[in-house]
Amino acid sequence: MFFRVLSTECLKLKRTLALWMVLVSPLVMVLLQFAITYKRAPDFIQNAKDAWPPMVLQTVEVWTLLMMPMFVTLETSLLAGLENTGKNWKSLLALPAPRWTIYTSKLVVTIALLWAAHAVLIGGTLGSGLLLKLIHPNLKFGSMPLHPFVVPMLRVSAAALLAVTIQHWVSLRWYSFTVPMGFGMCAMIAGVFAVQSKAIGSWFPWSLPIRAVLDGAAGVDRITVVAVVGATVAAIIGCWEFVRREVG
Amino acid sequence: MPNVVISTDAITRLFQRKTAVRDLSLQVEQGSIYAFLGPNGAGKSTTIRLLLGLLRPSAGNIALFGLDLRRHRREILARTGSLVETPSLYEHLSARENLEIPRRILIAPRSDVDRVLGIVGLENVGRNLVKTFSLGMKQRLGLAQAMLGKRELLILDEPTNGLDPAGIQEMRSLIRRLPGEHGVTVFLSSHLLTEVEQVATHVGMLSQGELVFQGSIEELERLRQARLQIRVSDIDSALALLSAHGWQARAENGYVVTSDVQAAAAINRALIEGGFEVDHLTVQSISLEEMFLKMTSAEVN
C-alpha cells in the first residue's frame, strides 16, 4: 500500500510549482555562479588559477546556507498546500490507506525533490563550467571536480534530513501557508547564527548541513549520525501525531 | 429483517465543554436513502466525521456493515465512499487524474474511472483540468470519486450545497438512482426539507446533537397527518356520537376535529349511519417544516 500511496503523491506533483522549483532553484544558483565566475574570468586568467575550486566551494556554501533552507521551506509548504487549499485531508484520510503511509510518502517525496535539486545543482554547475571554458578558452579548468563536489553535496543531503523532517511535520500540522513559511524562515536565520558556534551548530538542525560542509569530513561523521538518527526520531514522532490526529 | 449498514450505539462526542452529539443511535438499512436532517449546527457534520473515522466518539460504538469501526477501519472505508461538504479535489489535475488518486488506493481496475465518469455524466470532460469546472461539475466529480471501487455505502454531507437549481435537480436525480441501479445505500445529511421529501426513503432528525425522530418516510408521513376535520349538520350531536364510539373529538371553528386520523373511514360511516349530513371530511397534514420545527423546538424546550 505504501508504494500505491507514494505513486499518488507523485501524481499530485504534476503541473505544480513544487516540481518546477526542483529545476528553478538550483538553476538560479548556477546562473548566479556562472555570472560571478564570468566576471572574475580575467583575474583567473591573469593568475592562472583553476576556476573549478572557487566555483564549486561558493556554490556548495551559498546553496547550503541560504538557498537550500528556503527551498525546503517552500517545498514543504507547497506540498502541504496541495491538501490544505482544497481541504482535501478529510477525503484523503477517509480512503482505506493506513495513515502512516500518507505521512511517510509525503516525506519521501519531499526528500526526493531535495535530492533531485542537488543533482540539478551538480549537473548545472559542471555544465556551466564547461560553457565558460568554451566562452573563455584561456580560463584554466583543471580536472572535473566530481569528488570534491559530489561528496560534500552527499553530506549536505544527509545532514539536511533532520530539518526537512521537522519542517515536513510543521507544514502538515498547521493548515495555514504562513505558519510553516514563517517557521522555516526563522529557523533558517537561527541556523545562520548557530553555525558560527561549532558546539551549537553541530546540533542545531538548520545549521547541520553547512557544518557538514565546513567540517569537511569525508565519510560518515557525528553530524551525519545526528541528522539521520534525529530525522528518524522526528519522523516517528511526527507520524505518530499524524496517525492520531482528528480531522474536524 | 433488512440488513443494517450503519449502526451506532449511543455515541456521544464532546468538544471541550460542548456536546456536539449525544447518545446517538442510528440504524440505516441496506438499500435505503437515509436523510439525516437537522438545522445548521445540529451535529450532522460531526456525525458524518465520526462515521468516517475522522473524529473519535467520546462514548459509544460505531459499526458499519456489522464491523466495529475502530478495529476494521480500512475494510469499512474500502466499502464506503464519502463526499464531505465541498468536494476535495486537486484543481491543477484533470478529472481523470483526480479519480486516479483514490483508484490506486482502492486498487480498483482502470476501467472504473470510465464507469464512474459515465454515471455522473462527465465522460466528455475527463481530460479537462478541474479548475475549469463549475461547482456543479465539481460536485458530480466528488460523487464519482465516492463511487469508485466496490462501494456499498455513500456518505454525503450536504451534497447539494452551493449548487444552482439545475445542479440540485441533477444531483438529486443521481442520488435517487443509486440504490436501484448501483446497489448502494445512501446516507446524506441535509438541512433542506424539500430534499428529504424528494429523495429519502428513511429520515433521521437531529436537534442539538440528539436524535428526535428516526423512521421510514411513511412513518414520518403518518405523523404529519395530524388531524381529521369534519363538517356536519349538528356538531354537538356528532360529538356525542363519536364519543359513544370511543373516539375523542372536539369542536373547533364550526368543525368537528379529531386526531384519530387512522379511523377516518369508520368515523365517516358512523356519522352517515347516525343520520348526519357529512359535507366535508379532510385529513389535515402539517408541513414537514412545521413538524420539524415542532420536534426540534419541543426538544429545545
Coordinates of C-alpha atoms in Angstrom, one line a residue:
Chain A
M1 CA 0.0 0.0 0.0
F2 CA 2.9 2.4 0.8
F3 CA 4.0 2.4 -2.9
R4 CA 0.5 2.9 -4.1
V5 CA 0.2 5.9 -1.9
L6 CA 3.6 7.1 -2.9
S7 CA 2.6 6.9 -6.6
T8 CA -0.5 9.1 -5.9
E9 CA 1.8 11.6 -4.2
C10 CA 4.0 11.7 -7.3
L11 CA 0.8 12.1 -9.5
K12 CA -0.2 15.1 -7.4
L13 CA 3.1 16.8 -8.3
K14 CA 2.1 17.1 -12.0
R15 CA 1.9 20.8 -13.1
T16 CA 2.9 22.1 -9.7
L17 CA 5.2 24.9 -8.7
A18 CA 6.8 22.4 -6.3
L19 CA 8.0 20.4 -9.2
W20 CA 9.3 23.4 -11.2
M21 CA 11.2 24.6 -8.1
V22 CA 13.4 21.5 -8.4
L23 CA 14.7 22.9 -11.6
V24 CA 14.4 26.6 -11.0
S25 CA 16.0 26.9 -7.5
P26 CA 19.3 25.2 -8.3
L27 CA 19.5 26.8 -11.8
V28 CA 19.2 30.3 -10.3
M29 CA 22.2 29.4 -8.1
V30 CA 24.0 28.0 -11.2
L31 CA 23.3 31.2 -13.2
L32 CA 24.5 33.4 -10.3
Q33 CA 27.7 31.4 -10.0
F34 CA 28.2 31.5 -13.8
A35 CA 27.8 35.3 -13.8
I36 CA 30.3 35.7 -10.9
T37 CA 32.9 33.4 -12.5
Y38 CA 32.4 35.1 -15.9
K39 CA 33.0 38.5 -14.3
R40 CA 36.1 37.2 -12.5
A41 CA 37.5 35.4 -15.5
P42 CA 40.2 38.0 -16.3
D43 CA 41.6 37.6 -12.7
F44 CA 41.6 33.8 -13.0
I45 CA 43.4 34.0 -16.4
Q46 CA 45.9 36.5 -15.1
N47 CA 46.8 34.4 -12.1
A48 CA 46.5 31.1 -14.0
K49 CA 44.2 29.9 -11.2
D50 CA 42.0 26.8 -11.6
A51 CA 38.4 28.1 -11.8
W52 CA 36.7 24.9 -10.5
P53 CA 37.5 25.1 -6.8
P54 CA 36.1 28.6 -6.1
M55 CA 33.1 27.8 -8.3
V56 CA 32.3 24.6 -6.5
L57 CA 33.0 25.9 -3.0
Q58 CA 30.9 29.0 -3.4
T59 CA 28.1 27.0 -4.9
V60 CA 28.0 24.5 -2.1
E61 CA 28.3 27.1 0.6
V62 CA 25.7 29.6 -0.7
W63 CA 23.3 26.8 -1.6
T64 CA 23.6 25.1 1.8
L65 CA 23.5 28.2 4.0
L66 CA 20.7 30.1 2.2
M67 CA 19.1 28.6 -0.8
M68 CA 18.5 25.1 0.5
P69 CA 16.7 26.1 3.7
M70 CA 14.4 28.4 1.6
F71 CA 13.9 25.6 -0.9
V72 CA 12.9 23.2 1.9
T73 CA 10.6 25.7 3.5
L74 CA 8.9 26.5 0.2
E75 CA 8.7 22.9 -1.0
T76 CA 7.2 21.5 2.2
S77 CA 4.7 24.4 2.3
L78 CA 3.7 23.9 -1.3
L79 CA 3.3 20.2 -0.9
A80 CA 1.2 20.6 2.2
G81 CA -0.8 23.3 0.4
L82 CA -1.9 20.7 -2.1
E83 CA -4.1 19.2 0.6
N84 CA -4.7 22.3 2.7
T85 CA -6.0 24.6 -0.1
G86 CA -8.7 22.2 -1.3
K87 CA -9.5 21.0 2.3
N88 CA -8.5 17.6 0.9
W89 CA -7.5 16.0 4.2
K90 CA -11.0 14.8 5.0
S91 CA -11.4 12.8 1.8
L92 CA -7.7 11.7 1.7
L93 CA -8.0 10.3 5.3
A94 CA -11.4 8.7 4.5
L95 CA -9.6 6.4 2.0
P96 CA -8.7 2.9 3.1
A97 CA -4.9 3.6 3.3
P98 CA -3.0 3.4 6.6
R99 CA -2.3 6.9 7.7
W100 CA 1.4 6.3 8.2
T101 CA 1.7 5.6 4.5
I102 CA 0.3 9.0 3.7
Y103 CA 2.7 10.8 6.1
T104 CA 5.8 8.9 5.1
S105 CA 5.1 9.0 1.4
K106 CA 4.8 12.8 1.6
L107 CA 8.1 12.9 3.5
V108 CA 9.8 10.7 0.9
V109 CA 8.6 12.9 -1.9
T110 CA 10.0 16.0 -0.1
I111 CA 13.4 14.3 0.4
A112 CA 13.4 13.1 -3.2
L113 CA 12.7 16.6 -4.5
L114 CA 15.6 18.0 -2.4
W115 CA 18.0 15.3 -3.7
A116 CA 16.8 15.9 -7.2
A117 CA 17.5 19.6 -6.8
H118 CA 21.0 18.7 -5.6
A119 CA 21.5 16.6 -8.7
V120 CA 20.4 19.5 -10.9
L121 CA 22.8 21.8 -8.9
I122 CA 25.8 19.5 -9.5
G123 CA 25.0 18.9 -13.1
G124 CA 24.2 22.6 -13.8
T125 CA 27.4 23.8 -12.1
L126 CA 29.6 21.4 -14.0
G127 CA 27.8 22.2 -17.2
S128 CA 28.2 26.0 -16.7
G129 CA 31.9 25.4 -16.1
L130 CA 32.2 23.7 -19.4
L131 CA 30.3 26.5 -21.1
L132 CA 32.7 29.0 -19.5
K133 CA 35.5 27.0 -20.9
L134 CA 34.0 27.5 -24.4
I135 CA 33.5 31.2 -23.9
H136 CA 36.9 31.8 -22.3
P137 CA 39.3 29.3 -23.8
N138 CA 42.2 30.8 -21.8
L139 CA 40.4 30.2 -18.5
K140 CA 42.0 27.4 -16.7
F141 CA 39.8 24.5 -15.7
G142 CA 41.6 21.5 -14.1
S143 CA 40.1 18.0 -14.0
M144 CA 36.4 18.0 -13.4
P145 CA 35.8 18.2 -9.6
L146 CA 33.4 15.3 -9.3
H147 CA 34.7 14.1 -5.9
P148 CA 35.2 17.5 -4.2
F149 CA 31.7 18.4 -5.4
V150 CA 29.7 15.3 -5.0
V151 CA 31.0 14.2 -1.6
P152 CA 30.1 17.5 0.2
M153 CA 26.7 17.5 -1.5
L154 CA 26.1 14.0 -0.3
R155 CA 27.0 15.0 3.2
V156 CA 24.7 18.1 2.9
S157 CA 21.9 15.8 1.6
A158 CA 22.2 13.6 4.6
A159 CA 22.7 16.5 7.1
A160 CA 19.6 18.3 5.8
L161 CA 17.3 15.3 6.7
L162 CA 16.6 16.5 10.3
A163 CA 15.5 20.0 9.2
V164 CA 13.4 18.6 6.3
T165 CA 11.6 16.1 8.6
I166 CA 10.8 18.8 11.2
Q167 CA 9.7 21.3 8.5
H168 CA 7.5 18.5 7.0
W169 CA 5.7 18.0 10.3
V170 CA 5.2 21.7 10.8
S171 CA 3.7 22.1 7.3
L172 CA 1.3 19.2 7.8
R173 CA 0.4 20.3 11.4
W174 CA -0.7 23.8 10.6
Y175 CA -3.1 24.3 7.6
S176 CA -2.1 27.9 7.0
F177 CA 0.7 28.6 4.5
T178 CA 2.2 31.3 6.6
V179 CA 3.0 29.3 9.7
P180 CA 5.4 26.8 8.0
M181 CA 6.8 29.7 5.9
G182 CA 7.4 31.8 9.0
F183 CA 8.8 28.9 10.9
G184 CA 11.2 27.9 8.1
M185 CA 12.5 31.5 7.7
C186 CA 13.1 31.9 11.4
A187 CA 14.8 28.6 11.6
M188 CA 17.0 29.5 8.6
I189 CA 18.1 32.8 10.3
A190 CA 18.7 31.0 13.6
G191 CA 20.8 28.5 11.6
V192 CA 23.0 31.2 10.1
F193 CA 23.8 32.4 13.7
A194 CA 24.1 28.9 15.2
V195 CA 26.6 27.8 12.6
Q196 CA 29.2 30.3 13.9
S197 CA 29.4 28.2 17.1
K198 CA 30.7 24.7 16.4
A199 CA 29.1 23.4 19.7
I200 CA 25.6 24.7 18.8
G201 CA 26.0 24.4 15.1
S202 CA 26.7 20.7 15.3
W203 CA 23.4 20.0 16.9
F204 CA 21.0 22.7 15.5
P205 CA 19.0 21.0 12.7
W206 CA 19.2 24.0 10.3
S207 CA 23.0 24.5 10.7
L208 CA 23.9 20.8 10.4
P209 CA 24.2 20.9 6.6
I210 CA 26.6 23.9 6.5
R211 CA 28.6 22.5 9.4
A212 CA 28.9 19.3 7.4
V213 CA 30.5 21.4 4.6
L214 CA 32.7 23.4 6.9
D215 CA 33.9 20.4 8.9
G216 CA 35.0 18.8 5.7
A217 CA 34.9 15.2 6.9
A218 CA 35.0 12.7 4.1
G219 CA 32.7 9.9 5.4
V220 CA 30.0 9.4 8.0
D221 CA 30.7 11.6 11.0
R222 CA 28.8 12.7 14.1
I223 CA 26.9 15.4 12.1
T224 CA 25.6 12.8 9.7
V225 CA 24.6 10.5 12.6
V226 CA 22.9 13.3 14.4
A227 CA 20.9 14.3 11.3
V228 CA 19.9 10.7 10.3
V229 CA 19.1 9.5 13.8
G230 CA 17.3 12.8 14.6
A231 CA 15.4 12.6 11.4
T232 CA 14.3 9.1 12.1
V233 CA 13.1 10.0 15.6
A234 CA 11.4 13.2 14.3
A235 CA 9.7 11.2 11.5
I236 CA 8.4 8.6 14.0
I237 CA 7.1 11.2 16.4
G238 CA 5.5 13.3 13.6
C239 CA 3.9 10.2 12.1
W240 CA 2.5 9.1 15.5
E241 CA 0.9 12.5 15.9
F242 CA -0.5 12.5 12.4
V243 CA -2.0 9.0 12.8
R244 CA -3.8 10.0 15.9
R245 CA -4.9 13.4 14.6
E246 CA -8.6 14.2 14.2
V247 CA -9.9 16.0 11.2
G248 CA -12.7 18.4 12.2
Chain B
M1 CA -35.3 -8.2 8.7
P2 CA -33.3 -6.0 6.4
N3 CA -29.5 -5.8 6.8
V4 CA -28.3 -2.8 8.8
V5 CA -25.4 -1.0 7.1
I6 CA -24.9 1.7 9.7
S7 CA -25.5 1.1 13.4
T8 CA -24.3 3.4 16.1
D9 CA -24.8 2.6 19.8
A10 CA -25.4 5.7 21.9
I11 CA -22.5 7.7 20.5
T12 CA -21.5 10.9 22.2
R13 CA -18.9 13.4 21.0
L14 CA -17.7 16.3 23.2
F15 CA -15.7 19.2 22.1
Q16 CA -14.2 20.6 25.3
R17 CA -17.3 21.5 27.2
K18 CA -19.8 21.5 24.3
T19 CA -21.7 18.3 23.4
A20 CA -21.9 18.1 19.6
V21 CA -23.6 14.7 19.5
R22 CA -25.4 13.0 22.4
D23 CA -26.4 9.3 22.7
L24 CA -27.0 9.0 19.0
S25 CA -28.3 5.6 17.9
L26 CA -28.7 5.4 14.2
Q27 CA -29.9 2.4 12.2
V28 CA -29.5 2.6 8.5
E29 CA -30.9 -0.2 6.4
Q30 CA -29.3 -1.6 3.3
G31 CA -30.6 -0.1 0.0
S32 CA -32.2 2.9 1.7
I33 CA -31.6 6.6 1.1
Y34 CA -31.4 7.9 4.7
A35 CA -31.7 11.6 5.0
F36 CA -30.1 13.0 8.2
L37 CA -31.9 16.1 8.8
G38 CA -31.1 19.0 11.1
P39 CA -30.6 22.7 11.3
N40 CA -27.1 24.1 10.9
G41 CA -25.0 23.3 14.0
A42 CA -27.2 20.3 15.0
G43 CA -24.3 17.9 14.8
K44 CA -24.8 16.5 11.3
S45 CA -21.2 17.1 10.1
T46 CA -19.8 15.8 13.4
T47 CA -21.8 12.6 13.0
I48 CA -20.5 12.1 9.4
R49 CA -16.9 12.7 10.5
L50 CA -17.5 10.1 13.3
L51 CA -18.9 7.6 10.8
L52 CA -15.8 8.1 8.6
G53 CA -13.4 7.7 11.5
L54 CA -12.1 11.3 11.0
L55 CA -13.3 12.0 14.6
R56 CA -13.4 9.6 17.5
P57 CA -16.5 9.3 19.7
S58 CA -16.2 10.3 23.3
A59 CA -18.5 7.4 24.2
G60 CA -20.4 4.7 22.3
N61 CA -19.7 2.4 19.4
I62 CA -19.9 2.7 15.7
A63 CA -20.4 -0.3 13.4
L64 CA -20.6 -0.3 9.6
F65 CA -21.5 -3.4 7.8
G66 CA -21.6 -5.1 11.2
L67 CA -17.9 -4.3 11.7
D68 CA -16.5 -2.2 14.5
L69 CA -15.1 1.0 13.0
R70 CA -12.1 1.2 15.4
R71 CA -10.9 -2.3 14.6
H72 CA -11.9 -2.6 10.9
R73 CA -11.4 1.0 9.7
R74 CA -9.7 0.1 6.4
E75 CA -12.1 -2.7 5.4
I76 CA -15.0 -0.4 6.2
L77 CA -13.6 2.6 4.3
A78 CA -12.9 0.4 1.2
R79 CA -16.7 -0.2 1.1
T80 CA -17.7 3.4 2.0
G81 CA -17.5 6.4 -0.3
S82 CA -17.9 9.9 1.0
L83 CA -18.4 13.4 -0.1
V84 CA -17.9 15.7 2.9
E85 CA -19.2 19.3 2.3
T86 CA -17.4 20.6 -0.7
P87 CA -15.7 18.1 -2.9
S88 CA -12.0 17.6 -2.1
L89 CA -10.3 18.0 -5.5
Y90 CA -6.9 18.9 -6.9
E91 CA -7.7 21.8 -9.2
H92 CA -4.4 21.5 -11.1
L93 CA -5.2 18.0 -12.1
S94 CA -7.7 16.7 -14.7
A95 CA -10.9 14.9 -13.7
R96 CA -9.4 11.6 -14.6
E97 CA -6.2 12.3 -12.6
N98 CA -8.4 13.3 -9.6
L99 CA -10.1 9.9 -9.9
E100 CA -6.8 8.1 -10.4
I101 CA -5.7 9.0 -6.9
P102 CA -8.4 7.1 -5.0
R103 CA -8.5 4.4 -7.7
R104 CA -4.9 3.5 -6.9
I105 CA -5.5 3.4 -3.2
L106 CA -8.7 1.4 -3.6
I107 CA -6.9 -1.0 -6.0
A108 CA -9.8 -0.6 -8.4
P109 CA -9.5 -1.5 -12.1
R110 CA -8.6 1.3 -14.5
S111 CA -11.9 0.9 -16.3
D112 CA -13.6 2.1 -13.1
V113 CA -12.6 5.6 -13.9
D114 CA -14.7 5.5 -17.1
R115 CA -17.6 3.8 -15.3
V116 CA -18.0 6.5 -12.7
L117 CA -17.4 9.3 -15.1
G118 CA -20.3 7.8 -17.1
I119 CA -22.5 7.6 -14.1
V120 CA -22.1 11.3 -13.3
G121 CA -22.2 12.4 -16.9
L122 CA -18.6 13.8 -17.1
E123 CA -17.2 11.3 -19.6
N124 CA -16.6 14.0 -22.2
V125 CA -14.6 16.3 -19.9
G126 CA -12.4 13.7 -18.2
R127 CA -9.2 15.2 -19.6
N128 CA -10.1 18.8 -18.6
L129 CA -8.5 20.4 -15.6
V130 CA -10.8 20.6 -12.6
K131 CA -10.0 24.4 -12.2
T132 CA -12.1 24.9 -15.3
F133 CA -15.1 23.1 -13.8
S134 CA -18.3 24.7 -12.5
L135 CA -19.3 24.0 -8.9
G136 CA -21.9 21.5 -10.1
M137 CA -19.4 19.6 -12.2
K138 CA -17.0 19.5 -9.2
Q139 CA -19.8 18.2 -7.0
R140 CA -20.5 15.5 -9.6
L141 CA -16.8 14.6 -9.8
G142 CA -16.7 14.4 -6.0
L143 CA -19.6 11.9 -6.2
A144 CA -17.7 10.0 -8.9
Q145 CA -14.7 9.7 -6.5
A146 CA -17.0 8.4 -3.8
M147 CA -18.4 5.7 -6.1
L148 CA -15.0 4.4 -7.3
G149 CA -14.3 0.7 -6.5
K150 CA -16.8 -1.6 -4.8
R151 CA -18.6 1.0 -2.6
E152 CA -21.7 -0.3 -0.9
L153 CA -22.4 2.8 1.2
L154 CA -22.2 6.5 0.2
I155 CA -22.0 9.1 3.0
L156 CA -22.8 12.5 1.5
D157 CA -22.6 15.7 3.6
E158 CA -25.0 18.4 2.2
P159 CA -24.4 17.2 -1.4
T160 CA -26.5 19.9 -3.0
N161 CA -24.8 22.8 -1.1
G162 CA -23.9 25.7 -3.3
L163 CA -25.5 24.2 -6.4
D164 CA -27.8 26.2 -8.7
P165 CA -31.4 24.8 -9.1
A166 CA -30.4 22.8 -12.2
G167 CA -27.4 21.3 -10.4
I168 CA -29.6 20.5 -7.4
Q169 CA -32.1 18.6 -9.6
E170 CA -29.3 16.7 -11.4
M171 CA -27.7 15.7 -8.1
R172 CA -31.0 14.6 -6.6
S173 CA -31.9 12.5 -9.6
L174 CA -28.4 10.9 -9.5
I175 CA -28.8 10.1 -5.8
R176 CA -32.3 8.6 -6.3
R177 CA -30.9 6.2 -8.9
L178 CA -28.1 5.0 -6.8
P179 CA -29.8 2.2 -4.7
G180 CA -31.8 0.8 -7.6
E181 CA -29.2 0.9 -10.3
H182 CA -25.9 0.5 -8.4
G183 CA -27.0 -1.3 -5.2
V184 CA -25.6 1.5 -3.0
T185 CA -27.0 2.6 0.4
V186 CA -27.0 6.4 0.7
F187 CA -26.7 8.3 3.9
L188 CA -27.0 12.0 3.3
S189 CA -27.1 15.0 5.6
S190 CA -29.2 18.0 4.7
H191 CA -30.9 21.0 6.2
L192 CA -33.2 21.2 3.2
L193 CA -36.7 19.7 3.9
T194 CA -37.6 19.5 0.2
E195 CA -34.5 17.4 -0.4
V196 CA -35.8 14.9 2.2
E197 CA -39.2 14.8 0.6
Q198 CA -37.8 14.2 -2.9
V199 CA -35.1 11.7 -2.4
A200 CA -35.3 9.9 1.0
T201 CA -36.8 6.6 2.0
H202 CA -35.8 7.0 5.6
V203 CA -35.3 10.0 7.8
G204 CA -33.4 10.8 11.0
M205 CA -34.0 14.2 12.6
L206 CA -31.3 15.7 14.7
S207 CA -31.7 18.6 17.1
Q208 CA -29.0 20.0 19.3
G209 CA -27.0 16.8 18.9
E210 CA -29.9 14.4 19.7
L211 CA -32.0 12.2 17.5
V212 CA -35.6 13.4 17.8
F213 CA -37.1 11.1 15.1
Q214 CA -35.9 8.1 13.1
G215 CA -38.0 6.1 10.8
S216 CA -39.2 5.5 7.2
I217 CA -40.7 8.3 5.2
E218 CA -44.1 6.6 5.5
E219 CA -43.9 6.7 9.3
L220 CA -43.0 10.4 9.0
E221 CA -45.9 10.9 6.7
R222 CA -48.3 9.3 9.2
L223 CA -47.0 11.6 11.9
R224 CA -47.6 14.6 9.6
Q225 CA -51.3 13.6 9.2
A226 CA -52.1 15.5 12.3
R227 CA -55.9 15.7 12.4
L228 CA -59.2 14.9 10.8
Q229 CA -61.5 17.9 10.1
I230 CA -65.3 17.1 9.6
R231 CA -68.2 19.5 8.9
V232 CA -71.6 18.1 9.9
S233 CA -75.1 19.4 10.3
D234 CA -75.3 19.1 14.1
I235 CA -71.9 19.4 15.8
D236 CA -72.9 18.7 19.4
S237 CA -74.8 15.5 18.5
A238 CA -72.0 14.4 16.2
L239 CA -69.5 14.9 19.1
A240 CA -71.8 12.8 21.4
L241 CA -72.0 10.0 18.7
L242 CA -68.2 9.9 18.2
S243 CA -67.7 9.8 22.0
A244 CA -70.1 6.9 22.3
H245 CA -67.9 5.1 19.7
G246 CA -64.8 5.8 21.8
W247 CA -63.3 8.5 19.5
Q248 CA -62.1 11.7 21.1
A249 CA -63.2 14.8 19.2
R250 CA -63.8 18.5 19.8
A251 CA -65.5 21.4 18.2
E252 CA -63.3 24.0 16.5
N253 CA -64.3 26.9 14.3
G254 CA -67.5 25.1 13.2
Y255 CA -65.8 21.8 12.5
V256 CA -65.6 18.5 14.4
V257 CA -61.9 17.9 14.9
T258 CA -60.2 14.6 15.9
S259 CA -56.6 13.4 15.9
D260 CA -57.8 9.9 15.2
V261 CA -56.8 10.1 11.5
Q262 CA -56.5 6.3 11.0
A263 CA -60.2 6.0 11.7
A264 CA -61.4 8.4 9.1
A265 CA -63.4 5.9 7.1
A266 CA -65.0 4.4 10.2
I267 CA -65.9 7.8 11.6
N268 CA -67.5 8.8 8.3
R269 CA -69.5 5.6 8.1
A270 CA -70.7 6.0 11.8
L271 CA -71.8 9.6 11.2
I272 CA -73.7 8.8 8.0
E273 CA -75.4 5.7 9.6
G274 CA -76.2 8.0 12.6
G275 CA -78.2 10.2 10.2
F276 CA -75.7 13.1 9.9
E277 CA -75.1 15.1 6.7
V278 CA -71.3 15.0 6.2
D279 CA -70.3 17.6 3.6
H280 CA -66.6 17.9 4.4
L281 CA -64.1 15.5 5.7
T282 CA -60.3 16.1 5.2
V283 CA -57.1 14.8 6.7
Q284 CA -55.1 17.9 7.6
S285 CA -51.3 17.4 7.3
I286 CA -48.8 19.7 8.8
S287 CA -45.9 20.6 6.6
L288 CA -42.6 18.9 7.1
E289 CA -41.2 22.2 8.1
E290 CA -43.8 22.7 10.8
M291 CA -43.3 19.2 12.0
F292 CA -39.6 19.6 12.1
L293 CA -39.8 22.9 14.0
K294 CA -42.3 21.4 16.4
M295 CA -40.0 18.4 17.1
T296 CA -36.8 20.4 17.4
S297 CA -38.4 23.2 19.5
A298 CA -40.0 20.5 21.8
E299 CA -36.5 19.1 22.2
V300 CA -35.1 22.5 23.0
N301 CA -37.8 23.3 25.5

